[in-house]
Structure formats: C-alpha cells, structure tokens
Amino acid sequence: MKNKGVLYALCAGISWGISLGIFGRTMTSFGFTAMQVSAVRTTISAITFIILALVTDRKAFRLNPKDIWIFLCSGFISVTLFCWCYFTSTKLCSLAVGGVLQYTAPVWVVVFSAVIFKEPITKVKAAAMAIAIAGCVLVSGITEGVGQVSAFGLIAGVLSGITYGSYTIFTRFAVPRYRTMTINVYTFIVASSTSLLLSGPVRTVSAVCTPKVLPVAIIGGIMCAAVPYYFYNKSLETLENGKASILATIEPVIAVMVSVFYYKEPLSIEALIGIVLILGAVVILAIQKDGVPAKTEHQEVQAAK
C-alpha cells in the first residue's frame, strides 16, 4: 500500500512537470493573463471532477457542513491564493527566484505536520528535505545570479511556498473522512469560483470559447490540474504529509527535461547536478520505512467486506 502512495506522489509531480509549463506558455501565447490561466485550469478541473463524480460515485457529493472550512481553505488559500503569490513573485523577481521559493513548500509541510499532526521529523526526512531544496535551487538557475530582488516579490514568493504546502495540510483533515473524489470536487469548485472572480469571468470565458483555444484549455486543464491533484490526494491516503510533498518535488526535474527536449533550451551543469540531488532525495524517501496515516473511513469499510 505504501508503494502505491509513493507511485501516486511521483505521478502527481511528473504530471505537473510535463503539463504545467507547456499549458502556461501556450495559454500565455494566446494572450491570457496569469490569473486567467489559473481560472481556466481550475474551472476545467472542477467540471471534470463533477462529471466523474456524477457518473462514477454520486456519494462523493456528501459533505458535512462542519467541514466546509476545509475546502474553502484548500480551494482559495492552497490553489487560488498560491497562484497569485507565485505569479506575483515571478513577475517582481524572476522565474528562478519564484520557483525556488515555491519549492520551500516541503519545509513548511514537514514543520506544520510535526506541530499539527505530530509527524516525526526524522533524520532521513530532514536530510531528504535539505537535498531536495538544494536541488531545486540548482535546477532553477538562481546560482547564476538574480539581479535586483524586490522585497515584496520575496514576501510573495515565501507565501507561495506556504500556500502551496498548505494544500497538503488542509486536505489531511479531509482524508480520514472523505473520498479522494470528494476532496477534488469541492476544492476545485472553490478554486474555480474564486479564480474566475479575480480574473474577470465574462472576459475569461469569452476568450476560452474559441475553436483555437477551447481544445487546449480542456486538455491542458485536465492534465495540469485534475490528473496531478487526483494522484496527489491518493498519495496522502497512505503517505505522511512531508514524504508526499518532498516526493512531488520531482516536478522541476521533469519541467527541466521538458524545456530541454521539447523547447530545445540548454541544460546547465548546475541544473544537471540539481536533478541528481532531487532524484536522490526521492529515492531516499521511496525506500524509507515509516508510519502511515490512519485508514480513511471508506477504506475501513472496504477492508471489513
């Protein structure tokens, strides 16, 4: 079961790495703003999850009103607010700085999980976390110089790491009580609603509904949001928060590979070393034996059958 969790986390990171950059660049070439891109990917994902739930599992819509706060937080803070912080940071600083600060997320996940869920910060986990962050720094190219750095951009970047990591924390409250589909449906309904409001719903929808853009929006939205978030939520059923978060840092490795092989961009020695470090951290965590979260209620029901 734990091996499945590792596989799910890696699949999430790989899916993000392959699709997010391509989707973002393509939509930007169509004239979409950063927030509009976020609105498109979250809305397509919300529609996808709603349709899947209607067809395969209508019980996924069951929700205890007392738990609404979880999905308001995961949808708005962890998805919508993260996008705003990340794109603000990359605009005011650089793509390298924004990327590195975003990938401080595993640090925040490990720290918050230790405080809230009493997950132990083992020596192996701490070492893997440090190696993964060092790898992300090298992959980003930040060591080659970042020039003038905006203080507000740095603050936004740190907040992007915190909000990005908060998804793991908020959804952990939901995992013991709800199906993966339920978490996906309500998180993306909230994310879609807030992203559309911030991006201008009429302008965004009218820009998407063209023969040239619509197919890209649908396929890209599914591949860079619906698919990876589904896998990541599945990984949280059997993995500790910190481990799942660090395993997903394989995303920048895949993103670099996409840039090299798809966009024909050069690969520096620093980036290559960073890739090796991140893969090393992933391997360390994949073979480490530790505790796993308690079974979810629906898992317990299936086990009893």
Short mmCIF file of C-alpha atoms in Angstrom, two decimals:
data_model
loop_
_atom_site.label_atom_id
_atom_site.label_comp_id
_atom_site.label_asym_id
_atom_site.label_seq_id
_atom_site.Cartn_x
_atom_site.Cartn_y
_atom_site.Cartn_z
CA MET A 1 0.00 0.00 0.00
CA LYS A 2 2.81 2.43 0.85
CA ASN A 3 4.46 1.74 -2.51
CA LYS A 4 1.24 2.82 -4.20
CA GLY A 5 1.39 6.07 -2.25
CA VAL A 6 4.94 6.70 -3.46
CA LEU A 7 3.87 5.96 -7.03
CA TYR A 8 0.87 8.31 -6.75
CA ALA A 9 3.05 11.17 -5.40
CA LEU A 10 5.60 10.67 -8.17
CA CYS A 11 2.85 10.55 -10.81
CA ALA A 12 1.50 13.85 -9.48
CA GLY A 13 4.91 15.52 -9.70
CA ILE A 14 5.59 14.09 -13.16
CA SER A 15 2.20 15.21 -14.46
CA TRP A 16 2.71 18.75 -13.11
CA GLY A 17 6.21 18.86 -14.56
CA ILE A 18 5.17 17.76 -18.05
CA SER A 19 1.97 19.73 -18.48
CA LEU A 20 2.07 22.89 -16.37
CA GLY A 21 4.83 24.72 -18.25
CA ILE A 22 3.54 23.76 -21.69
CA PHE A 23 -0.02 24.73 -20.78
CA GLY A 24 1.05 28.04 -19.21
CA ARG A 25 3.23 29.05 -22.15
CA THR A 26 0.60 28.06 -24.69
CA MET A 27 -2.21 29.97 -22.96
CA THR A 28 0.06 32.98 -22.48
CA SER A 29 0.81 32.96 -26.21
CA PHE A 30 -2.96 33.26 -26.72
CA GLY A 31 -2.93 36.45 -24.64
CA PHE A 32 -4.18 35.09 -21.31
CA THR A 33 -3.01 36.67 -18.05
CA ALA A 34 -1.59 34.55 -15.22
CA MET A 35 -4.82 34.68 -13.24
CA GLN A 36 -6.85 33.80 -16.32
CA VAL A 37 -4.66 30.74 -16.87
CA SER A 38 -5.29 29.76 -13.25
CA ALA A 39 -9.04 30.28 -13.71
CA VAL A 40 -9.09 28.12 -16.84
CA ARG A 41 -7.18 25.19 -15.31
CA THR A 42 -9.22 25.19 -12.08
CA THR A 43 -12.55 25.54 -13.88
CA ILE A 44 -11.80 22.73 -16.33
CA SER A 45 -10.70 20.58 -13.39
CA ALA A 46 -13.83 21.39 -11.40
CA ILE A 47 -16.05 20.43 -14.34
CA THR A 48 -14.03 17.23 -14.87
CA PHE A 49 -14.34 16.13 -11.25
CA ILE A 50 -18.05 16.96 -11.10
CA ILE A 51 -18.76 14.90 -14.22
CA LEU A 52 -16.68 11.97 -12.95
CA ALA A 53 -18.46 12.06 -9.59
CA LEU A 54 -21.89 12.15 -11.25
CA VAL A 55 -21.01 9.17 -13.43
CA THR A 56 -18.98 7.00 -11.04
CA ASP A 57 -19.64 8.00 -7.45
CA ARG A 58 -22.50 10.31 -6.52
CA LYS A 59 -21.81 9.72 -2.83
CA ALA A 60 -18.75 11.93 -3.37
CA PHE A 61 -21.05 14.95 -3.09
CA ARG A 62 -21.92 14.16 0.52
CA LEU A 63 -20.45 16.81 2.79
CA ASN A 64 -20.77 17.56 6.50
CA PRO A 65 -21.42 21.32 6.84
CA LYS A 66 -18.91 21.40 9.69
CA ASP A 67 -16.16 20.51 7.20
CA ILE A 68 -16.87 23.24 4.67
CA TRP A 69 -13.96 25.27 6.08
CA ILE A 70 -11.52 22.61 4.87
CA PHE A 71 -12.48 23.02 1.24
CA LEU A 72 -12.78 26.80 1.45
CA CYS A 73 -9.18 26.82 2.67
CA SER A 74 -7.83 24.21 0.23
CA GLY A 75 -9.59 25.85 -2.71
CA PHE A 76 -8.94 29.51 -2.01
CA ILE A 77 -5.69 29.54 0.02
CA SER A 78 -3.94 26.50 -1.44
CA VAL A 79 -4.92 26.88 -5.08
CA THR A 80 -6.14 30.41 -5.91
CA LEU A 81 -4.01 32.39 -3.45
CA PHE A 82 -0.99 30.24 -4.26
CA CYS A 83 -1.31 31.09 -7.96
CA TRP A 84 -1.49 34.82 -7.19
CA CYS A 85 1.54 34.69 -4.87
CA TYR A 86 3.58 32.60 -7.30
CA PHE A 87 2.88 34.69 -10.38
CA THR A 88 3.44 37.91 -8.41
CA SER A 89 6.80 36.63 -7.21
CA THR A 90 7.96 35.58 -10.67
CA LYS A 91 6.85 38.92 -12.09
CA LEU A 92 8.61 41.09 -9.49
CA CYS A 93 11.71 38.93 -9.04
CA SER A 94 12.41 36.24 -11.61
CA LEU A 95 11.20 32.83 -12.63
CA ALA A 96 14.21 31.33 -10.85
CA VAL A 97 13.55 33.07 -7.53
CA GLY A 98 9.82 32.34 -7.70
CA GLY A 99 10.46 28.68 -8.46
CA VAL A 100 12.89 28.23 -5.58
CA LEU A 101 10.64 29.97 -3.05
CA GLN A 102 7.68 27.89 -4.23
CA TYR A 103 9.66 24.73 -3.52
CA THR A 104 10.24 25.68 0.08
CA ALA A 105 6.79 24.06 0.39
CA PRO A 106 8.14 20.70 1.68
CA VAL A 107 9.86 22.57 4.53
CA TRP A 108 6.58 24.15 5.60
CA VAL A 109 4.71 20.85 5.20
CA VAL A 110 7.20 18.98 7.39
CA VAL A 111 7.18 21.71 10.05
CA PHE A 112 3.39 22.16 10.12
CA SER A 113 2.84 18.39 10.09
CA ALA A 114 5.14 17.98 13.06
CA VAL A 115 3.25 20.65 15.02
CA ILE A 116 -0.32 19.79 13.98
CA PHE A 117 -0.24 16.05 13.27
CA LYS A 118 2.77 15.07 15.40
CA GLU A 119 4.56 13.55 12.41
CA PRO A 120 8.19 12.97 13.43
CA ILE A 121 10.94 14.91 11.66
CA THR A 122 13.34 12.01 11.23
CA LYS A 123 17.00 12.46 10.30
CA VAL A 124 16.34 10.77 6.96
CA LYS A 125 13.37 13.03 6.21
CA ALA A 126 15.31 16.16 7.19
CA ALA A 127 18.26 15.12 5.02
CA ALA A 128 16.00 14.37 2.06
CA MET A 129 14.26 17.71 2.51
CA ALA A 130 17.57 19.60 2.52
CA ILE A 131 18.84 17.70 -0.53
CA ALA A 132 15.59 18.34 -2.44
CA ILE A 133 15.65 22.08 -1.68
CA ALA A 134 19.32 22.31 -2.71
CA GLY A 135 18.44 20.51 -5.93
CA CYS A 136 15.59 22.92 -6.64
CA VAL A 137 17.94 25.87 -6.11
CA LEU A 138 20.38 24.49 -8.67
CA VAL A 139 17.69 23.49 -11.16
CA SER A 140 16.18 26.98 -11.02
CA GLY A 141 19.43 28.63 -12.09
CA ILE A 142 19.35 31.04 -9.16
CA THR A 143 23.06 30.42 -8.51
CA GLU A 144 23.84 32.22 -11.75
CA GLY A 145 22.60 35.50 -10.29
CA VAL A 146 19.19 37.08 -9.77
CA GLY A 147 19.94 40.79 -10.04
CA GLN A 148 17.79 43.31 -8.19
CA VAL A 149 15.30 41.48 -5.99
CA SER A 150 12.01 43.06 -4.91
CA ALA A 151 11.25 42.80 -1.19
CA PHE A 152 7.53 42.44 -1.92
CA GLY A 153 8.36 39.83 -4.55
CA LEU A 154 10.34 37.86 -1.97
CA ILE A 155 7.46 38.04 0.51
CA ALA A 156 5.05 36.87 -2.19
CA GLY A 157 7.46 34.04 -3.04
CA VAL A 158 7.68 32.85 0.55
CA LEU A 159 3.88 33.00 0.76
CA SER A 160 3.67 30.94 -2.44
CA GLY A 161 5.69 28.21 -0.72
CA ILE A 162 3.47 28.35 2.36
CA THR A 163 0.20 28.35 0.40
CA TYR A 164 1.46 25.63 -1.94
CA GLY A 165 2.38 23.48 1.04
CA SER A 166 -0.88 24.29 2.85
CA TYR A 167 -2.79 22.11 0.38
CA THR A 168 -1.23 19.03 1.95
CA ILE A 169 -2.13 20.26 5.44
CA PHE A 170 -5.74 21.19 4.75
CA THR A 171 -6.52 18.05 2.78
CA ARG A 172 -5.06 15.90 5.57
CA PHE A 173 -8.06 16.96 7.68
CA ALA A 174 -10.35 15.67 4.93
CA VAL A 175 -8.54 12.43 4.02
CA PRO A 176 -9.73 10.40 7.06
CA ARG A 177 -13.37 11.30 6.40
CA TYR A 178 -13.85 11.77 2.66
CA ARG A 179 -13.19 10.06 -0.62
CA THR A 180 -10.47 11.42 -2.86
CA MET A 181 -13.16 12.46 -5.34
CA THR A 182 -14.99 14.48 -2.69
CA ILE A 183 -11.82 16.41 -1.85
CA ASN A 184 -11.16 17.11 -5.51
CA VAL A 185 -14.73 18.20 -6.30
CA TYR A 186 -15.13 20.72 -3.50
CA THR A 187 -11.56 22.05 -3.59
CA PHE A 188 -11.85 22.88 -7.27
CA ILE A 189 -15.36 24.27 -7.05
CA VAL A 190 -14.00 26.83 -4.58
CA ALA A 191 -10.77 27.38 -6.56
CA SER A 192 -12.68 27.83 -9.81
CA SER A 193 -15.18 30.27 -8.33
CA THR A 194 -12.55 32.48 -6.69
CA SER A 195 -10.14 32.37 -9.65
CA LEU A 196 -12.89 33.36 -12.10
CA LEU A 197 -13.96 36.25 -9.89
CA LEU A 198 -10.39 37.56 -9.69
CA SER A 199 -9.69 37.11 -13.41
CA GLY A 200 -12.95 38.55 -14.71
CA PRO A 201 -15.41 35.74 -15.53
CA VAL A 202 -17.01 37.23 -18.66
CA ARG A 203 -13.69 38.18 -20.24
CA THR A 204 -12.06 34.85 -19.39
CA VAL A 205 -14.93 32.64 -20.57
CA SER A 206 -15.34 34.56 -23.84
CA ALA A 207 -11.59 34.26 -24.53
CA VAL A 208 -11.68 30.49 -23.95
CA CYS A 209 -14.72 29.77 -26.10
CA THR A 210 -12.95 29.91 -29.46
CA PRO A 211 -12.12 26.97 -31.77
CA LYS A 212 -8.38 27.59 -31.31
CA VAL A 213 -8.28 27.92 -27.53
CA LEU A 214 -11.01 25.59 -26.24
CA PRO A 215 -9.32 22.24 -27.07
CA VAL A 216 -6.06 23.42 -25.48
CA ALA A 217 -7.93 24.67 -22.40
CA ILE A 218 -9.77 21.37 -21.93
CA ILE A 219 -6.81 19.04 -22.45
CA GLY A 220 -4.38 21.29 -20.59
CA GLY A 221 -6.72 21.90 -17.69
CA ILE A 222 -7.23 18.18 -17.19
CA MET A 223 -3.56 17.26 -17.50
CA CYS A 224 -2.02 20.04 -15.38
CA ALA A 225 -4.59 20.15 -12.59
CA ALA A 226 -7.21 17.40 -12.49
CA VAL A 227 -4.83 14.48 -13.07
CA PRO A 228 -1.97 15.51 -10.74
CA TYR A 229 -4.23 16.66 -7.91
CA TYR A 230 -6.11 13.36 -8.08
CA PHE A 231 -2.85 11.42 -7.79
CA TYR A 232 -1.54 13.66 -5.02
CA ASN A 233 -4.69 13.27 -2.94
CA LYS A 234 -4.48 9.49 -3.39
CA SER A 235 -0.88 9.56 -2.14
CA LEU A 236 -1.98 11.26 1.09
CA GLU A 237 -4.12 8.24 1.95
CA THR A 238 -1.01 6.15 2.64
CA LEU A 239 1.94 8.55 2.98
CA GLU A 240 2.92 11.08 5.60
CA ASN A 241 2.45 14.71 4.55
CA GLY A 242 6.16 15.53 4.47
CA LYS A 243 7.12 12.49 2.43
CA ALA A 244 4.39 13.08 -0.19
CA SER A 245 5.37 16.74 -0.52
CA ILE A 246 9.07 16.01 -0.99
CA LEU A 247 8.41 13.21 -3.48
CA ALA A 248 6.38 15.66 -5.57
CA THR A 249 9.47 17.88 -5.92
CA ILE A 250 10.35 15.69 -8.87
CA GLU A 251 8.21 18.23 -10.77
CA PRO A 252 11.08 20.69 -11.51
CA VAL A 253 13.22 17.79 -12.76
CA ILE A 254 10.54 16.86 -15.28
CA ALA A 255 10.00 20.54 -16.13
CA VAL A 256 13.70 20.89 -16.98
CA MET A 257 13.54 17.79 -19.16
CA VAL A 258 10.55 19.27 -20.98
CA SER A 259 12.42 22.54 -21.53
CA VAL A 260 15.45 20.67 -22.90
CA PHE A 261 13.75 18.10 -25.12
CA TYR A 262 10.56 19.96 -26.11
CA TYR A 263 11.65 23.62 -26.17
CA LYS A 264 15.31 22.82 -27.04
CA GLU A 265 16.59 25.01 -24.19
CA PRO A 266 20.16 24.46 -22.92
CA LEU A 267 20.85 22.43 -19.75
CA SER A 268 23.50 23.84 -17.41
CA ILE A 269 25.83 21.80 -15.23
CA GLU A 270 24.14 23.31 -12.15
CA ALA A 271 20.73 22.13 -13.33
CA LEU A 272 22.08 18.66 -14.04
CA ILE A 273 23.54 18.43 -10.52
CA GLY A 274 20.23 19.69 -9.13
CA ILE A 275 18.35 16.95 -10.97
CA VAL A 276 20.63 14.31 -9.47
CA LEU A 277 20.10 15.75 -5.97
CA ILE A 278 16.30 15.80 -6.29
CA LEU A 279 16.20 12.26 -7.67
CA GLY A 280 18.47 11.20 -4.80
CA ALA A 281 16.06 12.70 -2.26
CA VAL A 282 13.14 10.93 -3.94
CA VAL A 283 14.95 7.58 -3.85
CA ILE A 284 15.84 8.04 -0.16
CA LEU A 285 12.21 8.65 0.74
CA ALA A 286 10.89 5.92 -1.53
CA ILE A 287 12.90 3.25 0.29
CA GLN A 288 12.48 4.66 3.81
CA LYS A 289 10.17 2.75 6.12
CA ASP A 290 8.00 4.82 8.42
CA GLY A 291 4.47 5.17 9.71
CA VAL A 292 1.46 5.84 7.53
CA PRO A 293 -1.71 7.78 8.19
CA ALA A 294 -4.72 6.15 9.73
CA LYS A 295 -7.11 4.50 7.31
CA THR A 296 -9.93 6.57 5.98
CA GLU A 297 -13.47 5.65 6.94
CA HIS A 298 -14.27 4.36 3.44
CA GLN A 299 -11.06 2.32 3.42
CA GLU A 300 -12.06 0.71 6.71
CA VAL A 301 -15.44 -0.19 5.25
CA GLN A 302 -13.81 -1.81 2.22
CA ALA A 303 -11.36 -3.72 4.43
CA ALA A 304 -14.22 -5.10 6.51
CA LYS A 305 -16.02 -6.54 3.49
#
